Amino acid sequence: GWTKMEYHRGDVRNPEALDAAFESAEVIVHLAFMITGTASRETIRAINVEGTLNVFAAAAKAGARRFVYASSVAAYGFHPDNPIGMTEDWPVRPADRLFYAQEKAELERLLHERSSEHPDIALYLIRPPIVLGPHAVGAKDVLPASVASAARQMLRLAKRFRVPILVPGPDLPMQLIHEDDVGQALLKCVVAEGPPGAYNIAGDGILTAADVLRELGLTPVPVPGALAQSAARAAALIPRGSLVPPAAEWIEAASHPAIMDTTRAKRELGWRPRYTGLEALRDTLRQRG
């Protein structure tokens, strides 16, 4: 770890612990958020929503000058009227079903409300898309280890014997970002002179699901984007129960594109991504073998 970094284990549901940790802090960067897992929805909300508000309250109590929060492109929701290249002026609207997107949108609204009550704290929000990199968490935890291991073995055998593995490759646009570029955006929010507010960040370039499949060594079978989106919308309506895993909610993210314009972060924060979206994907695959 960093030699000047002190690590303290805590719980965002414990205001007293936050008060002790934030004493004399000038800037608070809040990243804690549950995105998958088997915890109850009540527990997830207590951590994600109530915990974030606890963190902001502790920051205000400590007299912090800046509060930096990692939001998400998901805060825009997955709506049919989302334009390609949403700017920060486009409204944040909750998704229909995906709890992650709903809570990200709700928290942006709540943080703006809390910020208006504490004008001495400058509120910075960053909205990344899917975060990749050798240390990024999330996608690698969705599949059980045994399933992921079997998939890697299948890919190795397919490459060895030059057998193409055909997989539906929807023409769905997406953005990706490297973990290092997220870190640089957070750093800019901490130390740069850019004004507070929301900032879209993403690696340059728009990819499709077919592009990702090709990088994985698979052979995509073309699927029209409109067809894939219709299927995703239908699947998102399936009632969640014992036969449907919680992670299935994420299929709503494929129902409508959520593509951002990142001009403001580059112009006002001076942020420049080192990796394109494709380079972020390739670096992740290279590091993880």
PDB file of N, CA and C in Angstrom, residues 107-118:
ATOM      1  N   LEU A 107     -29.319   8.904  -4.670  1.00  0.00           N
ATOM      2  CA  LEU A 107     -28.251   9.505  -3.879  1.00  0.00           C
ATOM      3  C   LEU A 107     -27.772  10.826  -4.466  1.00  0.00           C
ATOM      4  N   GLU A 108     -27.738  10.934  -5.778  1.00  0.00           N
ATOM      5  CA  GLU A 108     -27.353  12.226  -6.351  1.00  0.00           C
ATOM      6  C   GLU A 108     -28.337  13.308  -5.901  1.00  0.00           C
ATOM      7  N   ARG A 109     -29.621  12.991  -5.934  1.00  0.00           N
ATOM      8  CA  ARG A 109     -30.624  13.966  -5.497  1.00  0.00           C
ATOM      9  C   ARG A 109     -30.460  14.300  -4.013  1.00  0.00           C
ATOM     10  N   LEU A 110     -30.284  13.271  -3.191  1.00  0.00           N
ATOM     11  CA  LEU A 110     -30.160  13.494  -1.752  1.00  0.00           C
ATOM     12  C   LEU A 110     -28.886  14.264  -1.405  1.00  0.00           C
ATOM     13  N   LEU A 111     -27.803  13.957  -2.098  1.00  0.00           N
ATOM     14  CA  LEU A 111     -26.555  14.669  -1.817  1.00  0.00           C
ATOM     15  C   LEU A 111     -26.651  16.138  -2.211  1.00  0.00           C
ATOM     16  N   HIS A 112     -27.338  16.421  -3.298  1.00  0.00           N
ATOM     17  CA  HIS A 112     -27.541  17.829  -3.666  1.00  0.00           C
ATOM     18  C   HIS A 112     -28.369  18.542  -2.597  1.00  0.00           C
ATOM     19  N   GLU A 113     -29.367  17.847  -2.062  1.00  0.00           N
ATOM     20  CA  GLU A 113     -30.173  18.448  -0.993  1.00  0.00           C
ATOM     21  C   GLU A 113     -29.318  18.721   0.239  1.00  0.00           C
ATOM     22  N   ARG A 114     -28.519  17.735   0.641  1.00  0.00           N
ATOM     23  CA  ARG A 114     -27.661  17.914   1.815  1.00  0.00           C
ATOM     24  C   ARG A 114     -26.616  18.996   1.563  1.00  0.00           C
ATOM     25  N   SER A 115     -26.109  19.042   0.348  1.00  0.00           N
ATOM     26  CA  SER A 115     -25.089  20.033   0.012  1.00  0.00           C
ATOM     27  C   SER A 115     -25.644  21.451   0.100  1.00  0.00           C
ATOM     28  N   SER A 116     -26.903  21.620  -0.289  1.00  0.00           N
ATOM     29  CA  SER A 116     -27.511  22.953  -0.205  1.00  0.00           C
ATOM     30  C   SER A 116     -27.646  23.415   1.239  1.00  0.00           C
ATOM     31  N   GLU A 117     -27.699  22.455   2.166  1.00  0.00           N
ATOM     32  CA  GLU A 117     -27.776  22.789   3.589  1.00  0.00           C
ATOM     33  C   GLU A 117     -26.397  23.073   4.177  1.00  0.00           C
ATOM     34  N   HIS A 118     -25.356  22.699   3.437  1.00  0.00           N
ATOM     35  CA  HIS A 118     -23.974  22.905   3.895  1.00  0.00           C
ATOM     36  C   HIS A 118     -23.174  23.536   2.755  1.00  0.00           C
TER      37      HIS A 118
END
